[in-house]
PDB file of C-alpha atoms and ligand atoms in Angstrom:
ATOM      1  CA  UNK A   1     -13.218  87.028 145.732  1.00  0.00           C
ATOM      2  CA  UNK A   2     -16.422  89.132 146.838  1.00  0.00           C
ATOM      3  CA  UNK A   3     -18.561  87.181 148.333  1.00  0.00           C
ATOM      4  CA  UNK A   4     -22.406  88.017 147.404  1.00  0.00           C
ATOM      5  CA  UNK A   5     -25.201  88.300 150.006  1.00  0.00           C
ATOM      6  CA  UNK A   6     -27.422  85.444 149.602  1.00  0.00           C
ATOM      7  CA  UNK A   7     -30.408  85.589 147.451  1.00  0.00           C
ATOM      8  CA  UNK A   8     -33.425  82.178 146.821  1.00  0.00           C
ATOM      9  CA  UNK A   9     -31.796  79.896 144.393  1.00  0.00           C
ATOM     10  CA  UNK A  10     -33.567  80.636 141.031  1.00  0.00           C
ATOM     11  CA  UNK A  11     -34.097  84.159 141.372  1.00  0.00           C
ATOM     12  CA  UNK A  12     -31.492  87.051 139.598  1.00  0.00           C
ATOM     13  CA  UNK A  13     -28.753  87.990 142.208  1.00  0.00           C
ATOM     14  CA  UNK A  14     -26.747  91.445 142.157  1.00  0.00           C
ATOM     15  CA  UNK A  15     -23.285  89.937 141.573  1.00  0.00           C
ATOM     16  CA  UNK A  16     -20.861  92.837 140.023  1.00  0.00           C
ATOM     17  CA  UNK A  17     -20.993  96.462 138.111  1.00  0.00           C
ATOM     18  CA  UNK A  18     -20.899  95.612 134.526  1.00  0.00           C
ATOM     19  CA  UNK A  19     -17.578  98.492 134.613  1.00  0.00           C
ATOM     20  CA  UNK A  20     -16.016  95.572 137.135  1.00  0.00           C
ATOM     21  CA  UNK A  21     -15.503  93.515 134.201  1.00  0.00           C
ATOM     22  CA  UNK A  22     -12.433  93.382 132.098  1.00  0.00           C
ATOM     23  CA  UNK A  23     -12.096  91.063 128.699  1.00  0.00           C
ATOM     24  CA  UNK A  24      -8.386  90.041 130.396  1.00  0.00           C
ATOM     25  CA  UNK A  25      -9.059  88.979 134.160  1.00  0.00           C
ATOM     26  CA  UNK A  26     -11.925  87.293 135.317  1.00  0.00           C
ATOM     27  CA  UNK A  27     -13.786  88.452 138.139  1.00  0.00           C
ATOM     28  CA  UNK A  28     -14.173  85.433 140.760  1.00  0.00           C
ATOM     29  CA  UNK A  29     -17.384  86.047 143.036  1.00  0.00           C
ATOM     30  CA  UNK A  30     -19.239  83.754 145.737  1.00  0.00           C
ATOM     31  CA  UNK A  31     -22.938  83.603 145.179  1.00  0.00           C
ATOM     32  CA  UNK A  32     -24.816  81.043 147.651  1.00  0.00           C
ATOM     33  CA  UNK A  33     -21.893  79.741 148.479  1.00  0.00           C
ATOM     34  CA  UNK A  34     -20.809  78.272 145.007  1.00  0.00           C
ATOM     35  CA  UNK A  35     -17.796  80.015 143.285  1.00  0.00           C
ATOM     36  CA  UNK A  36     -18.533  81.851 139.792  1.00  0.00           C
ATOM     37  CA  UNK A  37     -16.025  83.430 137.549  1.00  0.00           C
ATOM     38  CA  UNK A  38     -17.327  86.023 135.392  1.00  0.00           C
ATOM     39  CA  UNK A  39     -16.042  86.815 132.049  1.00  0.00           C
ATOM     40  CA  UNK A  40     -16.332  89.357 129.576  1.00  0.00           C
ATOM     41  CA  UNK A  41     -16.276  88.040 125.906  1.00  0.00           C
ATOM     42  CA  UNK A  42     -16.659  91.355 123.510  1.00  0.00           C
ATOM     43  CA  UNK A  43     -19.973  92.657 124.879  1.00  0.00           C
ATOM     44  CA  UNK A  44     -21.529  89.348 126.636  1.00  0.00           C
ATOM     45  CA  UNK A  45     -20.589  88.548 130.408  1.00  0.00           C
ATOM     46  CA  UNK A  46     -20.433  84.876 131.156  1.00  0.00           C
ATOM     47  CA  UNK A  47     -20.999  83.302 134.231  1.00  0.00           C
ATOM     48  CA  UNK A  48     -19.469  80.090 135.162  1.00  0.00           C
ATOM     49  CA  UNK A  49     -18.866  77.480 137.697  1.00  0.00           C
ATOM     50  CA  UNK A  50     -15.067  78.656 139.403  1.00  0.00           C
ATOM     51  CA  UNK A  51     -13.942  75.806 140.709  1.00  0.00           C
ATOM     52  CA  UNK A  52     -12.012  73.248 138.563  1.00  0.00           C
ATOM     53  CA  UNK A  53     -13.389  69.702 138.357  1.00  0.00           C
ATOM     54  CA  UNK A  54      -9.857  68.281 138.192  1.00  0.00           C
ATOM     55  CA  UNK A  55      -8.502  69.687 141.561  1.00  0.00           C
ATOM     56  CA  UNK A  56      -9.976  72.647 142.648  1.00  0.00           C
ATOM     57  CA  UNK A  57      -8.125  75.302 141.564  1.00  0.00           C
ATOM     58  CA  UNK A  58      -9.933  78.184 140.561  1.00  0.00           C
ATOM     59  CA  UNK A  59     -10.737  79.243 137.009  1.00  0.00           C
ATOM     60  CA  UNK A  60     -11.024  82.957 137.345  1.00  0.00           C
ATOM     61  CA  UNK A  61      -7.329  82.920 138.161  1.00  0.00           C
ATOM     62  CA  UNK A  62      -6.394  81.350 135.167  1.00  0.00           C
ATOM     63  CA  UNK A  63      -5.236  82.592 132.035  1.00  0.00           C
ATOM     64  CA  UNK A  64      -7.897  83.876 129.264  1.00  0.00           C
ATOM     65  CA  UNK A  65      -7.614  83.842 125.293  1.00  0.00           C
ATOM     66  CA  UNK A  66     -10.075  83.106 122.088  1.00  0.00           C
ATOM     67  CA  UNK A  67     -12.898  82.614 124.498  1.00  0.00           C
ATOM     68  CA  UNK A  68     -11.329  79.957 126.223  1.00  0.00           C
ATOM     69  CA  UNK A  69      -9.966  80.031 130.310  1.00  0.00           C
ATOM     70  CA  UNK A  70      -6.549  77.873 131.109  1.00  0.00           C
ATOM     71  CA  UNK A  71      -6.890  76.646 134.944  1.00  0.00           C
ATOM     72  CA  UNK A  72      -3.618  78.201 136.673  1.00  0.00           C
ATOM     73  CA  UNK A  73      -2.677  74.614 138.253  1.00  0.00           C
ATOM     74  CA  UNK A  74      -2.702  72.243 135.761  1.00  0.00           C
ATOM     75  CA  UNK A  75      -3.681  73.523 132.297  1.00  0.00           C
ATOM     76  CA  UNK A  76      -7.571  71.921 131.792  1.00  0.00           C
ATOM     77  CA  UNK A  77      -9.165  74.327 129.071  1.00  0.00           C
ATOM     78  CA  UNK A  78     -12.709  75.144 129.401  1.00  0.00           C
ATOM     79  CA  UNK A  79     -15.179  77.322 126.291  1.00  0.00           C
ATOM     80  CA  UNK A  80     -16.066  80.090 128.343  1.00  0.00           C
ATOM     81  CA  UNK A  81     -19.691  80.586 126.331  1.00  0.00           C
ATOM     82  CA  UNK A  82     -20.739  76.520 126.978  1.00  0.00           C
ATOM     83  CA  UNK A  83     -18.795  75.244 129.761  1.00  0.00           C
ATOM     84  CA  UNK A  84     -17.304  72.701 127.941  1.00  0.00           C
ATOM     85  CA  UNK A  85     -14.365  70.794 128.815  1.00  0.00           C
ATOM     86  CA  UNK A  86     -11.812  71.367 126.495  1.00  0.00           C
ATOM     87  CA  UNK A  87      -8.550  68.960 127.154  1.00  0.00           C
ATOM     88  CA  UNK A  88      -9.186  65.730 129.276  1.00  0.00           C
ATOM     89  CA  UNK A  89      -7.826  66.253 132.295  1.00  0.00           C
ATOM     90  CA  UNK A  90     -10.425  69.166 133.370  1.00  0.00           C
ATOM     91  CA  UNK A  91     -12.602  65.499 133.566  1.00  0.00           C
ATOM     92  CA  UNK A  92     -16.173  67.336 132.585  1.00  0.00           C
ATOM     93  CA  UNK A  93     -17.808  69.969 131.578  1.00  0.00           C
ATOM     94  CA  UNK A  94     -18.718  73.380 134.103  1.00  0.00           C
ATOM     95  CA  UNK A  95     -21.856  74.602 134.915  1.00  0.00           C
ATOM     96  CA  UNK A  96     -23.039  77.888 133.236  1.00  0.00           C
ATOM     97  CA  UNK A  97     -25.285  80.243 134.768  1.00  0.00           C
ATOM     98  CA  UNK A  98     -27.794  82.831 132.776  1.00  0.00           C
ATOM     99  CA  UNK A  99     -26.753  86.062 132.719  1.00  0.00           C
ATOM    100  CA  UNK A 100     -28.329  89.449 132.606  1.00  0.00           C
ATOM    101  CA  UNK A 101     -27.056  93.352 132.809  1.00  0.00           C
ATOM    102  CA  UNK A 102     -29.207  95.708 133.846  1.00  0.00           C
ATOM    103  CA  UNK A 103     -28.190  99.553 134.599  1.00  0.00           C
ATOM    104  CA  UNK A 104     -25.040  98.615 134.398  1.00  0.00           C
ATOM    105  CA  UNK A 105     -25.328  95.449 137.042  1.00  0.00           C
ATOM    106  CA  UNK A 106     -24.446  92.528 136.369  1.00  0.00           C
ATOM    107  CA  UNK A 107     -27.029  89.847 137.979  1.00  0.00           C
ATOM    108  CA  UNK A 108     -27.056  85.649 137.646  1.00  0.00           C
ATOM    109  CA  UNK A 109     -29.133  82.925 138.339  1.00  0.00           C
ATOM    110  CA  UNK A 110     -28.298  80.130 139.456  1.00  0.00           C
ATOM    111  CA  UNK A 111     -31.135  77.618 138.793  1.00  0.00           C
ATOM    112  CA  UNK A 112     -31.069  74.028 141.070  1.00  0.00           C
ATOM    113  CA  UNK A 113     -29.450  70.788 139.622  1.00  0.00           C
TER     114      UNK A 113
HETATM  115  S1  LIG B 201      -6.889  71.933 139.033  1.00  0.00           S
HETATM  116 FE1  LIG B 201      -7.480  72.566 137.074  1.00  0.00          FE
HETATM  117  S2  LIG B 201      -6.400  71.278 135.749  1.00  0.00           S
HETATM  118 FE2  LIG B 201      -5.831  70.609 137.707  1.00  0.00          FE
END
């Protein structure tokens, strides 16, 4: 996991070259100390929470098809594009975080519950 340097909570951070990015494996980063997996879905990146509600496992390690992400441990499904929880046991939803590339750099925001 790269681990980002910090940046104010609401503003764009630098998280990953766009070229980093591949449709099949999730890139797992560390931005203010919250866990993100980023995921490239035809030409959109996604950023979303990494860490599984259920148990912690995370996402970005898990297996990707049809725009969905399987956690490795115990199978919870998530919608990459919306966060939402897919089969019951993932127990809710994940955040999602905006997303912009730029110059071929990926930057997110993460915005303050
Ligand atoms: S840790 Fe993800 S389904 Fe159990």
């Amino acid at each position: 996991m790269n681990e980002i340097e910090t940046a104010p909570s609401g503003e764009w951070q630098d998280v990953a070259a766009r070229d980093q990015l591949d449709p099949d494996f999730p890139l797992g980063v560390e931005v203010n100390g919250q866990p993100i997996g980023l995921y490239l879905l035809g030409d959109q990146v996604h950023a979303i929470e990494d860490v599984c509600p259920h148990a912690e496992a995370l996402l970005s390690q898990g297996f990707v098809e049809n725009g969905v992400v399987e956690c490795p441990l115990h199978g919870a499904q998530f919608d990459i594009a919306t966060g939402k929880c897919l089969v019951e046991i993932g127990e809710r939803d994940v955040r999602c975080f905006p997303v912009r590339v730029v110059d071929g750099r990926v930057s997110i925001k993460i915005v303050p519950v």
